[in-house]
mmCIF file of C-alpha atoms and ligand atoms in Angstrom:
data_model
loop_
_atom_site.group_PDB
_atom_site.id
_atom_site.type_symbol
_atom_site.label_atom_id
_atom_site.label_comp_id
_atom_site.label_asym_id
_atom_site.label_seq_id
_atom_site.Cartn_x
_atom_site.Cartn_y
_atom_site.Cartn_z
ATOM 1 C CA MET L 210 43.662 37.895 22.666
ATOM 2 C CA ASN L 211 41.735 40.287 20.403
ATOM 3 C CA THR L 212 40.916 42.902 23.025
ATOM 4 C CA GLN L 213 39.355 45.300 20.504
ATOM 5 C CA LEU L 214 36.834 42.667 19.380
ATOM 6 C CA LEU L 215 35.925 41.988 23.020
ATOM 7 C CA ILE L 216 35.493 45.696 23.779
ATOM 8 C CA ASP L 217 33.358 46.219 20.662
ATOM 9 C CA THR L 218 31.119 43.224 21.347
ATOM 10 C CA ALA L 219 30.624 44.072 25.029
ATOM 11 C CA LYS L 220 29.744 47.666 24.104
ATOM 12 C CA LYS L 221 27.218 46.498 21.502
ATOM 13 C CA MET L 222 25.600 44.181 24.047
ATOM 14 C CA VAL L 223 24.628 47.157 26.207
ATOM 15 C CA ALA L 224 24.341 49.896 23.542
ATOM 16 C CA GLN L 225 21.265 51.987 22.686
ATOM 17 C CA ASP L 226 19.442 51.045 25.881
ATOM 18 C CA LYS L 227 18.878 47.533 24.531
ATOM 19 C CA GLY L 228 19.351 44.400 26.615
ATOM 20 C CA LEU L 229 19.762 40.646 26.384
ATOM 21 C CA LEU L 230 17.119 37.960 26.120
ATOM 22 C CA ALA L 231 18.103 34.683 27.760
ATOM 23 C CA MET L 232 16.522 31.759 25.875
ATOM 24 C CA ASP L 233 19.142 29.226 26.911
ATOM 25 C CA GLU L 234 17.101 26.980 29.177
ATOM 26 C CA SER L 235 18.580 23.505 29.171
ATOM 27 C CA ASN L 236 16.268 20.827 27.742
ATOM 28 C CA PRO L 237 15.213 19.580 31.201
ATOM 29 C CA THR L 238 14.405 23.138 32.397
ATOM 30 C CA CYS L 239 12.549 24.003 29.191
ATOM 31 C CA ASP L 240 10.613 20.729 29.389
ATOM 32 C CA LYS L 241 9.654 21.419 33.011
ATOM 33 C CA ARG L 242 8.219 24.822 32.003
ATOM 34 C CA PHE L 243 6.399 23.246 29.042
ATOM 35 C CA ALA L 244 4.975 20.430 31.217
ATOM 36 C CA LYS L 245 3.377 22.961 33.596
ATOM 37 C CA LEU L 246 1.412 24.408 30.657
ATOM 38 C CA GLY L 247 0.579 21.096 28.969
ATOM 39 C CA ILE L 248 2.986 21.701 26.065
ATOM 40 C CA PRO L 249 4.602 18.539 24.632
ATOM 41 C CA GLN L 250 8.214 18.107 25.763
ATOM 42 C CA THR L 251 9.763 17.386 22.390
ATOM 43 C CA VAL L 252 12.594 18.697 20.223
ATOM 44 C CA GLU L 253 9.986 20.018 17.778
ATOM 45 C CA ALA L 254 8.020 21.902 20.476
ATOM 46 C CA ARG L 255 11.223 23.489 21.780
ATOM 47 C CA ARG L 256 12.217 24.420 18.224
ATOM 48 C CA ALA L 257 8.786 25.919 17.470
ATOM 49 C CA TYR L 258 8.900 27.963 20.672
ATOM 50 C CA ARG L 259 12.368 29.309 19.936
ATOM 51 C CA GLU L 260 11.256 30.090 16.373
ATOM 52 C CA LEU L 261 8.357 32.088 17.829
ATOM 53 C CA ILE L 262 10.811 34.108 19.949
ATOM 54 C CA ILE L 263 13.416 34.957 17.347
ATOM 55 C CA THR L 264 10.939 35.728 14.564
ATOM 56 C CA THR L 265 9.083 38.264 16.710
ATOM 57 C CA PRO L 266 8.805 41.355 14.473
ATOM 58 C CA GLY L 267 10.697 44.333 15.915
ATOM 59 C CA LEU L 268 12.559 42.313 18.565
ATOM 60 C CA GLY L 269 15.899 43.814 17.512
ATOM 61 C CA GLU L 270 14.718 47.308 18.478
ATOM 62 C CA SER L 271 14.923 46.382 22.169
ATOM 63 C CA ILE L 272 17.126 43.278 22.242
ATOM 64 C CA SER L 273 20.847 43.484 21.423
ATOM 65 C CA GLY L 274 21.647 39.806 21.910
ATOM 66 C CA VAL L 275 20.072 36.450 22.727
ATOM 67 C CA ILE L 276 21.592 33.629 24.742
ATOM 68 C CA LEU L 277 21.043 30.300 23.012
ATOM 69 C CA TYR L 278 21.415 26.682 24.096
ATOM 70 C CA ASP L 279 23.467 24.086 22.204
ATOM 71 C CA GLU L 280 20.325 22.483 20.722
ATOM 72 C CA THR L 281 18.927 25.870 19.632
ATOM 73 C CA ILE L 282 22.026 27.371 18.036
ATOM 74 C CA ARG L 283 21.959 24.522 15.493
ATOM 75 C CA GLN L 284 18.230 24.781 14.704
ATOM 76 C CA GLN L 285 16.306 26.252 11.801
ATOM 77 C CA LYS L 286 12.980 27.858 11.115
ATOM 78 C CA LYS L 287 10.329 25.590 9.616
ATOM 79 C CA ASP L 288 11.245 26.911 6.144
ATOM 80 C CA GLY L 289 14.869 25.830 6.653
ATOM 81 C CA LYS L 290 16.417 29.220 7.470
ATOM 82 C CA LEU L 291 19.009 28.896 10.223
ATOM 83 C CA PHE L 292 18.149 30.647 13.487
ATOM 84 C CA LEU L 293 21.627 32.192 13.362
ATOM 85 C CA LYS L 294 20.823 33.751 9.969
ATOM 86 C CA ILE L 295 17.508 35.159 11.227
ATOM 87 C CA LEU L 296 19.296 36.744 14.188
ATOM 88 C CA ALA L 297 21.986 38.217 11.948
ATOM 89 C CA ASP L 298 19.282 39.712 9.685
ATOM 90 C CA SER L 299 17.640 41.341 12.736
ATOM 91 C CA GLY L 300 20.941 42.777 14.007
ATOM 92 C CA ILE L 301 20.809 40.594 17.143
ATOM 93 C CA ILE L 302 24.091 39.151 18.436
ATOM 94 C CA PRO L 303 23.984 35.410 19.158
ATOM 95 C CA GLY L 304 25.398 34.159 22.458
ATOM 96 C CA ILE L 305 25.620 30.667 23.903
ATOM 97 C CA LYS L 306 25.290 29.059 27.314
ATOM 98 C CA VAL L 307 28.393 26.905 27.789
ATOM 99 C CA ASP L 308 28.227 25.560 31.333
ATOM 100 C CA THR L 309 26.841 22.054 31.677
ATOM 101 C CA GLY L 310 24.797 22.746 34.788
ATOM 102 C CA ALA L 311 25.087 23.105 38.545
ATOM 103 C CA LYS L 312 25.630 19.817 40.406
ATOM 104 C CA SER L 313 25.920 19.073 44.142
ATOM 105 C CA LEU L 314 29.313 20.184 45.438
ATOM 106 C CA ALA L 315 31.062 17.225 47.090
ATOM 107 C CA ALA L 316 31.318 17.506 50.899
ATOM 108 C CA HIS L 317 29.186 20.680 50.864
ATOM 109 C CA LEU L 318 25.636 19.744 51.756
ATOM 110 C CA GLY L 319 23.173 22.146 50.103
ATOM 111 C CA GLU L 320 25.727 23.840 47.842
ATOM 112 C CA LYS L 321 26.163 23.625 44.087
ATOM 113 C CA MET L 322 29.117 23.718 41.765
ATOM 114 C CA THR L 323 28.788 24.559 38.094
ATOM 115 C CA GLU L 324 30.480 22.145 35.718
ATOM 116 C CA GLY L 325 31.632 22.357 32.106
ATOM 117 C CA LEU L 326 35.330 23.255 32.021
ATOM 118 C CA ASP L 327 36.421 19.936 30.463
ATOM 119 C CA GLY L 328 36.692 20.340 26.694
ATOM 120 C CA LEU L 329 35.492 23.942 26.953
ATOM 121 C CA ARG L 330 38.283 25.440 24.799
ATOM 122 C CA GLU L 331 37.235 23.285 21.816
ATOM 123 C CA ARG L 332 33.518 23.931 22.299
ATOM 124 C CA LEU L 333 34.102 27.691 22.481
ATOM 125 C CA ALA L 334 36.120 27.644 19.265
ATOM 126 C CA GLU L 335 33.266 25.824 17.503
ATOM 127 C CA TYR L 336 30.656 28.312 18.754
ATOM 128 C CA PHE L 337 32.806 31.275 17.654
ATOM 129 C CA GLU L 338 33.187 29.671 14.223
ATOM 130 C CA MET L 339 29.382 29.294 14.015
ATOM 131 C CA GLY L 340 28.913 33.014 14.718
ATOM 132 C CA ALA L 341 28.435 33.326 18.490
ATOM 133 C CA ARG L 342 30.120 36.414 19.940
ATOM 134 C CA PHE L 343 29.445 35.961 23.634
ATOM 135 C CA ALA L 344 28.918 33.138 26.122
ATOM 136 C CA LYS L 345 27.298 32.539 29.485
ATOM 137 C CA TRP L 346 28.201 30.541 32.618
ATOM 138 C CA ARG L 347 25.938 30.540 35.666
ATOM 139 C CA ALA L 348 27.112 29.817 39.203
ATOM 140 C CA VAL L 349 24.409 29.099 41.780
ATOM 141 C CA ILE L 350 24.815 30.386 45.349
ATOM 142 C CA THR L 351 22.281 29.337 47.955
ATOM 143 C CA ILE L 352 21.719 31.147 51.249
ATOM 144 C CA GLY L 353 20.927 28.947 54.249
ATOM 145 C CA ASP L 354 22.155 27.930 57.695
ATOM 146 C CA GLY L 355 25.933 28.078 57.410
ATOM 147 C CA LEU L 356 25.652 28.734 53.671
ATOM 148 C CA PRO L 357 27.313 29.795 51.541
ATOM 149 C CA SER L 358 30.649 28.382 52.705
ATOM 150 C CA ARG L 359 33.906 30.110 51.858
ATOM 151 C CA SER L 360 35.065 27.048 49.916
ATOM 152 C CA GLY L 361 31.803 26.939 47.936
ATOM 153 C CA LEU L 362 32.110 30.619 47.022
ATOM 154 C CA GLU L 363 35.748 30.275 46.027
ATOM 155 C CA ALA L 364 35.232 27.154 43.926
ATOM 156 C CA ASN L 365 32.397 28.773 41.962
ATOM 157 C CA ALA L 366 34.267 32.060 41.507
ATOM 158 C CA HIS L 367 37.350 30.175 40.317
ATOM 159 C CA ALA L 368 35.352 28.240 37.702
ATOM 160 C CA LEU L 369 33.726 31.473 36.466
ATOM 161 C CA ALA L 370 37.190 33.005 36.031
ATOM 162 C CA ARG L 371 38.609 29.941 34.242
ATOM 163 C CA TYR L 372 35.624 30.000 31.879
ATOM 164 C CA ALA L 373 35.991 33.752 31.308
ATOM 165 C CA THR L 374 39.639 33.600 30.206
ATOM 166 C CA LEU L 375 38.940 30.693 27.875
ATOM 167 C CA CYS L 376 36.128 32.703 26.264
ATOM 168 C CA GLN L 377 38.309 35.753 25.773
ATOM 169 C CA GLU L 378 41.069 33.664 24.233
ATOM 170 C CA VAL L 379 38.777 32.797 21.286
ATOM 171 C CA GLY L 380 37.071 36.200 21.033
ATOM 172 C CA LEU L 381 33.849 35.546 22.970
ATOM 173 C CA VAL L 382 32.704 38.038 25.617
ATOM 174 C CA PRO L 383 31.996 36.069 28.799
ATOM 175 C CA ILE L 384 28.809 36.814 30.669
ATOM 176 C CA VAL L 385 29.832 36.100 34.245
ATOM 177 C CA GLU L 386 26.716 35.066 36.161
ATOM 178 C CA PRO L 387 26.997 34.435 39.878
ATOM 179 C CA GLU L 388 23.362 34.042 40.973
ATOM 180 C CA VAL L 389 22.409 34.277 44.623
ATOM 181 C CA VAL L 390 19.077 32.491 44.339
ATOM 182 C CA MET L 391 15.856 33.764 45.919
ATOM 183 C CA ASP L 392 14.939 30.429 47.570
ATOM 184 C CA GLY L 393 14.939 30.679 51.352
ATOM 185 C CA ASP L 394 13.726 32.844 54.216
ATOM 186 C CA HIS L 395 16.642 35.281 54.235
ATOM 187 C CA SER L 396 16.139 39.024 54.432
ATOM 188 C CA LEU L 397 17.122 41.761 52.012
ATOM 189 C CA GLU L 398 20.001 42.562 54.374
ATOM 190 C CA THR L 399 21.306 38.992 54.287
ATOM 191 C CA CYS L 400 21.083 38.909 50.506
ATOM 192 C CA LEU L 401 23.097 42.142 50.446
ATOM 193 C CA LYS L 402 25.884 40.697 52.629
ATOM 194 C CA VAL L 403 26.074 37.476 50.655
ATOM 195 C CA THR L 404 25.901 39.149 47.232
ATOM 196 C CA GLU L 405 28.701 41.522 48.234
ATOM 197 C CA GLU L 406 30.872 38.620 49.354
ATOM 198 C CA VAL L 407 30.112 36.649 46.188
ATOM 199 C CA LEU L 408 31.008 39.564 43.911
ATOM 200 C CA ARG L 409 34.218 40.286 45.842
ATOM 201 C CA ASN L 410 35.290 36.669 45.391
ATOM 202 C CA VAL L 411 34.370 36.712 41.714
ATOM 203 C CA PHE L 412 36.456 39.798 40.934
ATOM 204 C CA ILE L 413 39.423 38.502 42.943
ATOM 205 C CA GLN L 414 39.357 35.347 40.821
ATOM 206 C CA LEU L 415 38.798 37.219 37.545
ATOM 207 C CA ASN L 416 41.891 39.292 38.326
ATOM 208 C CA CYS L 417 43.931 36.208 39.332
ATOM 209 C CA GLN L 418 43.075 34.521 36.034
ATOM 210 C CA ARG L 419 43.957 37.695 34.041
ATOM 211 C CA VAL L 420 40.482 38.302 32.718
ATOM 212 C CA PHE L 421 40.243 41.475 30.611
ATOM 213 C CA LEU L 422 37.537 43.358 32.503
ATOM 214 C CA GLU L 423 36.659 45.699 29.616
ATOM 215 C CA GLY L 424 35.514 42.581 27.757
ATOM 216 C CA VAL L 425 33.184 41.128 30.408
ATOM 217 C CA ILE L 426 29.473 41.535 31.130
ATOM 218 C CA LEU L 427 28.445 40.808 34.725
ATOM 219 C CA LYS L 428 25.053 39.149 35.217
ATOM 220 C CA PRO L 429 24.139 39.344 38.894
ATOM 221 C CA ASN L 430 20.958 38.933 40.886
ATOM 222 C CA MET L 431 19.191 42.013 42.190
ATOM 223 C CA VAL L 432 19.467 42.223 45.972
ATOM 224 C CA LEU L 433 16.135 40.871 47.209
ATOM 225 C CA PRO L 434 14.702 39.108 50.256
ATOM 226 C CA GLY L 435 14.187 35.341 50.001
ATOM 227 C CA LEU L 436 10.845 34.143 48.699
ATOM 228 C CA SER L 437 9.788 32.958 52.177
ATOM 229 C CA CYS L 438 11.356 35.766 54.226
ATOM 230 C CA PRO L 439 9.364 36.248 57.471
ATOM 231 C CA PRO L 440 8.259 39.823 58.177
ATOM 232 C CA HIS L 441 9.359 39.932 61.854
ATOM 233 C CA GLU L 442 12.729 40.907 63.247
ATOM 234 C CA GLU L 443 15.194 38.166 64.023
ATOM 235 C CA VAL L 444 18.911 37.524 64.105
ATOM 236 C CA LYS L 445 20.224 35.028 61.591
ATOM 237 C CA GLU L 446 23.631 33.624 61.046
ATOM 238 C CA VAL L 447 24.709 32.715 57.565
ATOM 239 C CA GLY L 448 28.054 31.656 56.180
ATOM 240 C CA ALA L 449 30.653 29.568 57.979
ATOM 241 C CA GLY L 450 33.996 30.160 59.674
ATOM 242 C CA GLU L 451 35.622 33.481 58.914
ATOM 243 C CA GLN L 452 32.803 34.207 56.587
ATOM 244 C CA GLN L 453 30.014 34.069 59.135
ATOM 245 C CA TYR L 454 27.636 36.999 59.087
ATOM 246 C CA GLN L 455 25.165 37.875 61.723
ATOM 247 C CA VAL L 456 22.332 39.687 60.118
ATOM 248 C CA ARG L 457 19.560 41.517 61.866
ATOM 249 C CA LEU L 458 16.494 41.774 59.758
ATOM 250 C CA LYS L 459 14.845 45.135 59.542
ATOM 251 C CA ASP L 460 11.684 45.516 61.518
ATOM 252 C CA ARG L 461 9.037 45.290 58.851
ATOM 253 C CA GLN L 462 5.293 45.238 59.081
ATOM 254 C CA PRO L 463 3.677 41.901 58.219
ATOM 255 C CA ASP L 464 3.558 41.432 54.437
ATOM 256 C CA GLU L 465 5.663 44.538 53.889
ATOM 257 C CA ALA L 466 8.075 43.821 51.107
ATOM 258 C CA PRO L 467 10.912 46.251 50.451
ATOM 259 C CA ASP L 468 9.700 48.853 48.009
ATOM 260 C CA VAL L 469 11.108 49.302 44.555
ATOM 261 C CA ASP L 470 13.368 52.204 45.561
ATOM 262 C CA GLU L 471 14.835 50.293 48.525
ATOM 263 C CA VAL L 472 15.699 47.362 46.263
ATOM 264 C CA ALA L 473 17.216 49.774 43.738
ATOM 265 C CA ASP L 474 19.343 51.569 46.350
ATOM 266 C CA THR L 475 20.513 48.379 48.050
ATOM 267 C CA THR L 476 21.393 46.687 44.766
ATOM 268 C CA VAL L 477 23.285 49.633 43.281
ATOM 269 C CA ASN L 478 25.204 50.289 46.519
ATOM 270 C CA CYS L 479 26.232 46.628 46.586
ATOM 271 C CA LEU L 480 27.503 46.872 43.002
ATOM 272 C CA LEU L 481 29.319 50.163 43.603
ATOM 273 C CA ARG L 482 31.276 48.515 46.418
ATOM 274 C CA THR L 483 32.263 45.462 44.409
ATOM 275 C CA VAL L 484 32.272 45.898 40.617
ATOM 276 C CA PRO L 485 35.291 47.634 39.019
ATOM 277 C CA ALA L 486 34.573 50.625 36.782
ATOM 278 C CA ALA L 487 36.366 48.908 33.862
ATOM 279 C CA VAL L 488 33.419 46.509 33.429
ATOM 280 C CA PRO L 489 31.248 47.972 30.627
ATOM 281 C CA GLY L 490 27.895 46.534 31.614
ATOM 282 C CA ILE L 491 25.837 44.829 34.285
ATOM 283 C CA ALA L 492 22.864 42.870 32.937
ATOM 284 C CA PHE L 493 20.592 41.523 35.661
ATOM 285 C CA LEU L 494 18.944 38.114 35.694
ATOM 286 C CA SER L 495 15.301 38.143 36.799
ATOM 287 C CA GLY L 496 15.511 35.126 39.115
ATOM 288 C CA GLY L 497 11.786 34.441 39.489
ATOM 289 C CA GLN L 498 10.550 38.004 40.111
ATOM 290 C CA SER L 499 7.356 38.940 38.301
ATOM 291 C CA ALA L 500 7.951 40.500 34.907
ATOM 292 C CA ALA L 501 6.509 43.872 35.967
ATOM 293 C CA LEU L 502 8.550 44.037 39.197
ATOM 294 C CA ALA L 503 11.773 43.208 37.373
ATOM 295 C CA SER L 504 11.104 46.124 34.995
ATOM 296 C CA ALA L 505 10.103 48.480 37.822
ATOM 297 C CA ARG L 506 13.227 47.694 39.849
ATOM 298 C CA LEU L 507 15.580 48.103 36.897
ATOM 299 C CA ASN L 508 13.822 51.355 36.065
ATOM 300 C CA ALA L 509 14.249 52.685 39.621
ATOM 301 C CA MET L 510 17.982 51.916 39.515
ATOM 302 C CA ASN L 511 18.373 53.887 36.298
ATOM 303 C CA VAL L 512 16.172 56.782 37.460
ATOM 304 C CA ARG L 513 18.083 57.151 40.720
ATOM 305 C CA PHE L 514 21.671 56.373 39.657
ATOM 306 C CA LYS L 515 22.203 56.241 35.886
ATOM 307 C CA SER L 516 24.017 59.570 35.527
ATOM 308 C CA ARG L 517 26.675 58.650 38.104
ATOM 309 C CA LEU L 518 27.454 55.001 37.347
ATOM 310 C CA PRO L 519 30.590 53.751 35.578
ATOM 311 C CA TRP L 520 28.782 50.835 33.920
ATOM 312 C CA ALA L 521 25.498 50.431 32.008
ATOM 313 C CA LEU L 522 22.688 48.849 34.048
ATOM 314 C CA SER L 523 20.831 46.515 31.733
ATOM 315 C CA PHE L 524 18.875 43.260 31.654
ATOM 316 C CA SER L 525 19.480 39.687 30.616
ATOM 317 C CA PHE L 526 16.114 38.244 31.590
ATOM 318 C CA ALA L 527 14.675 34.857 30.721
ATOM 319 C CA ARG L 528 11.449 34.402 32.684
ATOM 320 C CA ALA L 529 10.732 38.142 33.087
ATOM 321 C CA ILE L 530 10.630 38.502 29.294
ATOM 322 C CA GLN L 531 9.415 35.088 28.164
ATOM 323 C CA GLN L 532 6.912 33.870 30.769
ATOM 324 C CA PRO L 533 3.844 35.909 29.678
ATOM 325 C CA ALA L 534 4.461 34.868 26.046
ATOM 326 C CA LEU L 535 4.896 31.203 26.954
ATOM 327 C CA GLU L 536 1.629 31.244 28.904
ATOM 328 C CA ILE L 537 -0.210 32.684 25.883
ATOM 329 C CA TRP L 538 1.400 30.338 23.347
ATOM 330 C CA ARG L 539 0.779 27.024 25.162
ATOM 331 C CA GLY L 540 2.053 25.137 22.136
ATOM 332 C CA GLN L 541 -0.732 26.372 19.822
ATOM 333 C CA GLU L 542 0.080 27.766 16.369
ATOM 334 C CA ALA L 543 -3.025 29.990 16.587
ATOM 335 C CA ASN L 544 -1.522 31.796 19.594
ATOM 336 C CA VAL L 545 1.835 32.662 18.027
ATOM 337 C CA LYS L 546 0.976 36.252 17.092
ATOM 338 C CA ALA L 547 -0.450 37.127 20.516
ATOM 339 C CA ALA L 548 2.540 35.492 22.243
ATOM 340 C CA GLN L 549 4.958 37.488 20.101
ATOM 341 C CA GLU L 550 3.116 40.693 21.014
ATOM 342 C CA ALA L 551 3.489 39.850 24.715
ATOM 343 C CA LEU L 552 7.190 39.111 24.260
ATOM 344 C CA LEU L 553 7.764 42.357 22.388
ATOM 345 C CA HIS L 554 5.867 44.259 25.069
ATOM 346 C CA ARG L 555 8.191 42.940 27.820
ATOM 347 C CA ALA L 556 11.254 43.688 25.723
ATOM 348 C CA ARG L 557 10.019 47.273 25.225
ATOM 349 C CA CYS L 558 9.189 47.701 28.926
ATOM 350 C CA ASN L 559 12.734 46.686 29.808
ATOM 351 C CA ARG L 560 14.264 48.991 27.236
ATOM 352 C CA ALA L 561 12.170 51.778 28.767
ATOM 353 C CA ALA L 562 13.480 50.714 32.202
ATOM 354 C CA ARG L 563 17.042 51.169 30.976
ATOM 355 C CA ARG L 564 16.141 54.749 30.086
ATOM 356 C CA GLY L 565 14.334 55.317 33.381
ATOM 357 C CA GLU L 566 11.121 55.778 31.395
ATOM 358 C CA TYR L 567 9.172 52.672 32.437
ATOM 359 C CA THR L 568 5.839 53.347 34.156
ATOM 360 C CA ALA L 569 3.180 51.047 35.608
ATOM 361 C CA ALA L 570 0.812 52.564 33.027
ATOM 362 C CA MET L 571 2.752 50.726 30.294
ATOM 363 C CA GLU L 572 1.400 47.478 31.739
ATOM 364 C CA LYS L 573 -2.201 48.597 31.372
ATOM 365 C CA ILE L 574 -1.874 49.770 27.800
ATOM 366 C CA GLY L 575 -0.056 46.557 26.924
ATOM 367 C CA SER L 576 2.032 48.258 24.320
HETATM 368 P P1 LIG C 758 15.910 34.390 34.703
HETATM 369 O O1 LIG C 758 15.845 35.812 34.197
HETATM 370 O O2 LIG C 758 14.674 33.617 34.476
HETATM 371 O O3 LIG C 758 16.414 34.325 36.116
HETATM 372 O O4 LIG C 758 16.999 33.648 33.839
HETATM 373 C C1 LIG C 758 18.183 34.273 33.575
HETATM 374 C C2 LIG C 758 19.188 33.259 33.238
HETATM 375 O O5 LIG C 758 19.798 33.305 32.204
HETATM 376 C C3 LIG C 758 19.448 32.199 34.204
HETATM 377 O O6 LIG C 758 20.707 31.680 33.957
#
């Protein structure tokens, strides 16, 4: 294993207050997002959209690396220039999503298991040869009655660790992404308990599989209440068997969401309890938060904690960087420039958030 290459790549991924742009939606997910906006769901439309993203002037000032999908890593600009060459010219490191998706976990109603380990060693070697220097694997953890189960957590953590060692063997930095999804009516407190348990399991498995922690980037969810969390106090039980938690929701006023600082404190405390100091960087997913809230929450974490954290707190957003641009583009060539400006704006807001310099005023100026 080339540990120096892994250390260097992981450091570059979080250097200079830059972050990652996830543009690795699978074809079905990308098509679903296109369909909502009336964009044709074709190879050419997906290619044109990805061309728009990676040719955005100045993107490399805020983005250190992009996560590509198998279709995209092989594509070219209309003039024939390979996307990989364009990225190299902009100083952006190419990464690649290598899981093959989350499927229903047998005998675990409501839980998912991420697949893609079969043939992974060969696929990773090909991606490294093409120029990729990091990879991504996403595990999906759902909170619900009796969920997540211990066996579901362990199976997903084990697969993440198997993937991570295979990546490191060929020289790719693994982004380890265990996502506790926002769907559900769980509270912030429940999300905290579950996220802590997920991360503990993940690092136990990474250690068991001899993953080199200095060459890993963790991509977790922020700790947030579920999208349909009720405002009143109630006792909920989540998890099964030994892993059952009883969680009392905080007494909140109707419609009172946790404020930005509470999310920042809860998230960072969760990470401090679970993520070893050897890990160089934590790059959050956005998970369906609005673009502005994702920036504000990342900013609050860096304002309140940056000087005393062992790892960089960064971003690896898909929707929270891309969505405004996609809504402007809508498949129309005439909208490309405006969409690129919106994309660049979100990338800059998130770089500012890494420095603790993001303000709501940046949204009004739109620059
Ligand atoms: P979102 O930021 O839209 O959650 O996507 C991040 C990602 O890469 C999901 O795997």
